[in-house]
PDB file of C-alpha atoms in Angstrom:
ATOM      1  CA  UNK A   1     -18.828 -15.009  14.467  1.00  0.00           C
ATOM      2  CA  UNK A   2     -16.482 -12.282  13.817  1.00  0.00           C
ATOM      3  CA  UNK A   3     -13.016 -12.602  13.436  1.00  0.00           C
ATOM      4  CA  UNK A   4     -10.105 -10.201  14.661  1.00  0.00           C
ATOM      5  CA  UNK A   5      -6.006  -9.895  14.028  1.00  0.00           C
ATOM      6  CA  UNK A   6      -4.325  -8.932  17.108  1.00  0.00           C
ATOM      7  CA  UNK A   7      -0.549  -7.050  15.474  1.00  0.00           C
ATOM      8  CA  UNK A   8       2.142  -6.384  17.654  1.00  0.00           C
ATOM      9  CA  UNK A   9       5.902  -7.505  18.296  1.00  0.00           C
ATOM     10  CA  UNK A  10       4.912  -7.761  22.023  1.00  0.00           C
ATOM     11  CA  UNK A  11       3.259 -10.762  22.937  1.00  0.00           C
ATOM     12  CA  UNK A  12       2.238  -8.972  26.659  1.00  0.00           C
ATOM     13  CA  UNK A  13       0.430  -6.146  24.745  1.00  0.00           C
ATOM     14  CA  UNK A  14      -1.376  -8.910  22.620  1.00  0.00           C
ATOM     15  CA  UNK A  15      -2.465 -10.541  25.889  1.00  0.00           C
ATOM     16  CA  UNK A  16      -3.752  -7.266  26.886  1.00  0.00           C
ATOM     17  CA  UNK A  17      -5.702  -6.822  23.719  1.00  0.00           C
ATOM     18  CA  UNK A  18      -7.109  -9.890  23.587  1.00  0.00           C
ATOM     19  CA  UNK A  19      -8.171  -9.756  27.314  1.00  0.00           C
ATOM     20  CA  UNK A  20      -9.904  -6.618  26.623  1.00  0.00           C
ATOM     21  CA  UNK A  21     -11.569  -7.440  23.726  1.00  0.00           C
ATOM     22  CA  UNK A  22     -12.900 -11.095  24.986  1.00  0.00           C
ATOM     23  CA  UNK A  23     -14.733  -9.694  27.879  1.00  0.00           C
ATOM     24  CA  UNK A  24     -16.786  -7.646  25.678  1.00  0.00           C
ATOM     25  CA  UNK A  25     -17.228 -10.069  23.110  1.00  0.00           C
ATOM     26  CA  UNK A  26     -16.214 -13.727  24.019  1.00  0.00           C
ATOM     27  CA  UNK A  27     -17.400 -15.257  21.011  1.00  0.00           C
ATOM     28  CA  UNK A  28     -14.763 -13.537  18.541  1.00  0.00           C
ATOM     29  CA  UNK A  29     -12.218 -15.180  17.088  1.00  0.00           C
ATOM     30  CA  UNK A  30      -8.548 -14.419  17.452  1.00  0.00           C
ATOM     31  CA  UNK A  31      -5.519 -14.464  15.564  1.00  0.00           C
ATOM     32  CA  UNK A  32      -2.375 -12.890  16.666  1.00  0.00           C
ATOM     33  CA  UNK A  33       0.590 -12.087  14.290  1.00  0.00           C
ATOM     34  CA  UNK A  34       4.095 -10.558  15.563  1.00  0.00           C
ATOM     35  CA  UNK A  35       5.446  -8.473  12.602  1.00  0.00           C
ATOM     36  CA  UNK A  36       3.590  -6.740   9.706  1.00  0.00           C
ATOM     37  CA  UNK A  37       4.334  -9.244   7.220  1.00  0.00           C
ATOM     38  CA  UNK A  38       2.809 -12.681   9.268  1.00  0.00           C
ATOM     39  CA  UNK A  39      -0.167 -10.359   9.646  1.00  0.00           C
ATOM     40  CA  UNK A  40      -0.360  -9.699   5.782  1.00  0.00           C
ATOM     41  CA  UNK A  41      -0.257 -13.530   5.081  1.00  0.00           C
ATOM     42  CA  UNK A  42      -2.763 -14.125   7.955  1.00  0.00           C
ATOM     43  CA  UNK A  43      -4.902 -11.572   6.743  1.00  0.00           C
ATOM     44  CA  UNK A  44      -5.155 -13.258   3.356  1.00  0.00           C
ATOM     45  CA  UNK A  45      -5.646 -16.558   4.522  1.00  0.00           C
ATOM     46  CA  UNK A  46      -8.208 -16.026   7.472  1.00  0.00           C
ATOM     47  CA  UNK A  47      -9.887 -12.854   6.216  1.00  0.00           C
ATOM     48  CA  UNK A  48     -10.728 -11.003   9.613  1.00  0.00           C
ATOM     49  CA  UNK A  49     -13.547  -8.671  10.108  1.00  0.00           C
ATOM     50  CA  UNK A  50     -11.208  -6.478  12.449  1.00  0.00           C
ATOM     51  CA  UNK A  51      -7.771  -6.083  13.156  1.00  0.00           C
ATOM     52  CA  UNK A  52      -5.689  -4.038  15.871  1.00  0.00           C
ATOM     53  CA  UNK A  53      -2.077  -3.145  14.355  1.00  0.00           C
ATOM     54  CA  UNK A  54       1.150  -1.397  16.341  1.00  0.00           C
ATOM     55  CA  UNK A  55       3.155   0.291  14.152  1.00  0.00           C
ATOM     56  CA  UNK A  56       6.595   0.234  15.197  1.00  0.00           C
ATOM     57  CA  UNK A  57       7.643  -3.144  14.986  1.00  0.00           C
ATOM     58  CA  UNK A  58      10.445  -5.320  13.563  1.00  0.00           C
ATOM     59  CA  UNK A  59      10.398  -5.613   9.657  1.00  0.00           C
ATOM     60  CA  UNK A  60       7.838  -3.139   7.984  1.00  0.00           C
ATOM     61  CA  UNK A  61       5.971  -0.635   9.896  1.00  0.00           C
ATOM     62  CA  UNK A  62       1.901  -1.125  10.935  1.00  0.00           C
ATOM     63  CA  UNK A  63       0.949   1.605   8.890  1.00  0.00           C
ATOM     64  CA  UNK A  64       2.444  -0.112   5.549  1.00  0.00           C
ATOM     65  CA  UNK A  65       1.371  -3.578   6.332  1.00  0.00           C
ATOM     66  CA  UNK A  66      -2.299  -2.073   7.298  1.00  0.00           C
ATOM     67  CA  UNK A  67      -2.517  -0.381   4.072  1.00  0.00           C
ATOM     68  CA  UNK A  68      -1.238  -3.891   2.517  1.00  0.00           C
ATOM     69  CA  UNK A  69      -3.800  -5.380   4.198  1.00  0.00           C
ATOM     70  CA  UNK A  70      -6.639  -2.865   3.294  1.00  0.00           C
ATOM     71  CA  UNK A  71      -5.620  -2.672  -0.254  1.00  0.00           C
ATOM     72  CA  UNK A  72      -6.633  -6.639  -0.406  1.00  0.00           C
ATOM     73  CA  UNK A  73      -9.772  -6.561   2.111  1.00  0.00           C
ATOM     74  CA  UNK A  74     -11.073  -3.035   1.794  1.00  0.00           C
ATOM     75  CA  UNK A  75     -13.575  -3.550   4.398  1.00  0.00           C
ATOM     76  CA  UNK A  76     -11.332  -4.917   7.066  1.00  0.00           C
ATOM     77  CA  UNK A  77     -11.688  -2.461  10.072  1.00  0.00           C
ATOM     78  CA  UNK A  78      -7.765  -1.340  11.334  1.00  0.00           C
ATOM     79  CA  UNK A  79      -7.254   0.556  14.593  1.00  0.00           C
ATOM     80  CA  UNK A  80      -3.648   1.313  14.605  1.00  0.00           C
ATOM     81  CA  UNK A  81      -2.119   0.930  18.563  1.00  0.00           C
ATOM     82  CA  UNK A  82       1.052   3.118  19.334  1.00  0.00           C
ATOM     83  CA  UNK A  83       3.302   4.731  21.694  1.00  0.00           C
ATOM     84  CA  UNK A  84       4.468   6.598  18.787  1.00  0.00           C
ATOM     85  CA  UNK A  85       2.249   9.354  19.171  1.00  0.00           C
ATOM     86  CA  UNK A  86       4.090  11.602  16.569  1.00  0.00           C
ATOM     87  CA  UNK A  87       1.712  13.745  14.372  1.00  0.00           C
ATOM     88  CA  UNK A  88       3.017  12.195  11.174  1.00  0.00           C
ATOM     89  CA  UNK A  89       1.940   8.702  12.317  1.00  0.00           C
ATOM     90  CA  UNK A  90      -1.644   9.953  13.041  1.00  0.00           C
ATOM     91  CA  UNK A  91      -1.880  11.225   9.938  1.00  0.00           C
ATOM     92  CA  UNK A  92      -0.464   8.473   7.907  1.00  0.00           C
ATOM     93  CA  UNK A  93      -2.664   6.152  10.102  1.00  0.00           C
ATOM     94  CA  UNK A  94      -5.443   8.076   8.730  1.00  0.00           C
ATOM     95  CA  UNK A  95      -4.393   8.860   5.279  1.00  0.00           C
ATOM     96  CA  UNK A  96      -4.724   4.944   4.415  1.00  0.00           C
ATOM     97  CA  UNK A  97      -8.621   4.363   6.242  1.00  0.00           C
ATOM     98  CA  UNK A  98      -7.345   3.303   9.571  1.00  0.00           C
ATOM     99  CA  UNK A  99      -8.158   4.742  12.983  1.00  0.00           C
ATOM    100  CA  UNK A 100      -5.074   5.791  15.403  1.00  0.00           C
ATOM    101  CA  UNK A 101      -5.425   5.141  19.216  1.00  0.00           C
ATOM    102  CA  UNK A 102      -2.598   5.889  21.778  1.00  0.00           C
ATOM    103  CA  UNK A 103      -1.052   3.323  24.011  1.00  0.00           C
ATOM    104  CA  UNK A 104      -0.811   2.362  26.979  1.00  0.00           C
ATOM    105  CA  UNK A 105      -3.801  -0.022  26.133  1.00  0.00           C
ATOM    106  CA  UNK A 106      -6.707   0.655  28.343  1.00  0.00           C
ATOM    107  CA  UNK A 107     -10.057  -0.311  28.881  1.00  0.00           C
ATOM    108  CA  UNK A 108     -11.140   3.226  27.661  1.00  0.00           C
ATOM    109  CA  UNK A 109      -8.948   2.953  24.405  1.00  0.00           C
ATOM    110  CA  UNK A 110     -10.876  -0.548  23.599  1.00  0.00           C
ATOM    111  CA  UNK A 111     -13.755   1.176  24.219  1.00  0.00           C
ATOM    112  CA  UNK A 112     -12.839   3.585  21.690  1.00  0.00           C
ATOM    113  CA  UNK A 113     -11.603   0.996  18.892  1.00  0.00           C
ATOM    114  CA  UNK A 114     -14.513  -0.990  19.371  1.00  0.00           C
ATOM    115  CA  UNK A 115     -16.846   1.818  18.696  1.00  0.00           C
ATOM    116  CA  UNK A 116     -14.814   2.594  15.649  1.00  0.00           C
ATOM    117  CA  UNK A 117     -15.063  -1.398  14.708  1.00  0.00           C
ATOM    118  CA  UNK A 118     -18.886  -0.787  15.402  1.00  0.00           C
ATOM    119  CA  UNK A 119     -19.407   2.014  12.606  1.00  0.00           C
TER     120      UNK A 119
END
């Protein structure tokens, strides 16, 4: 059974996530964290196969707890969720191995992180 983290200071956009995710694959496992540092201690402890990270949240940014993260489990598959749609946080979302997918969450944008969980 795989295993994903669910990051993100809002617990409605977690729900989302997790919705999303579970009708594709019900038999995951989830975890949710709220900030980038619960998610680094989860991380370690439950080892997920996938995890979905916002950036901007209270604490230290998605993009420096993911590379945290991926720095300990290198083959841990990140998709970095934002409304910050800046080009510096694409690129430092893919500078450190993640992949960066705009919010609003969508069916279409799971779609899209899945496929990049898939590869």
């Amino acid at each position: 059974m795989k295993k994903i983290l669910i990051v993100d200071d809002s617990k409605v956009s977690r729900m989302v996530i997790r919705a999303h995710i579970k009708a594709v694959h019900p038999d995951w496992e989830f975890i949710e964290a709220a900030t980038g540092d619960d998610a680094i201690r989860i991380a370690a402890e439950s080892r997920p196969d996938y995890c979905t990270m916002d950036i901007n949240m209270p604490g230290m940014l998605g993009t420096d707890a993911a590379e945290i993260i991926l720095k300990d489990n290198p083959s841990i598959r990140i998709a970095i969720f934002s409304a910050n749609v800046q080009d510096t946080m694409q690129v430092r979302a893919n500078s450190i191995g993640t992949t960066f997918v705009a919010k609003p969450v969508t069916e279409k944008s799971i779609a899209v992180v899945l496929d990049y969980f898939a590869r």
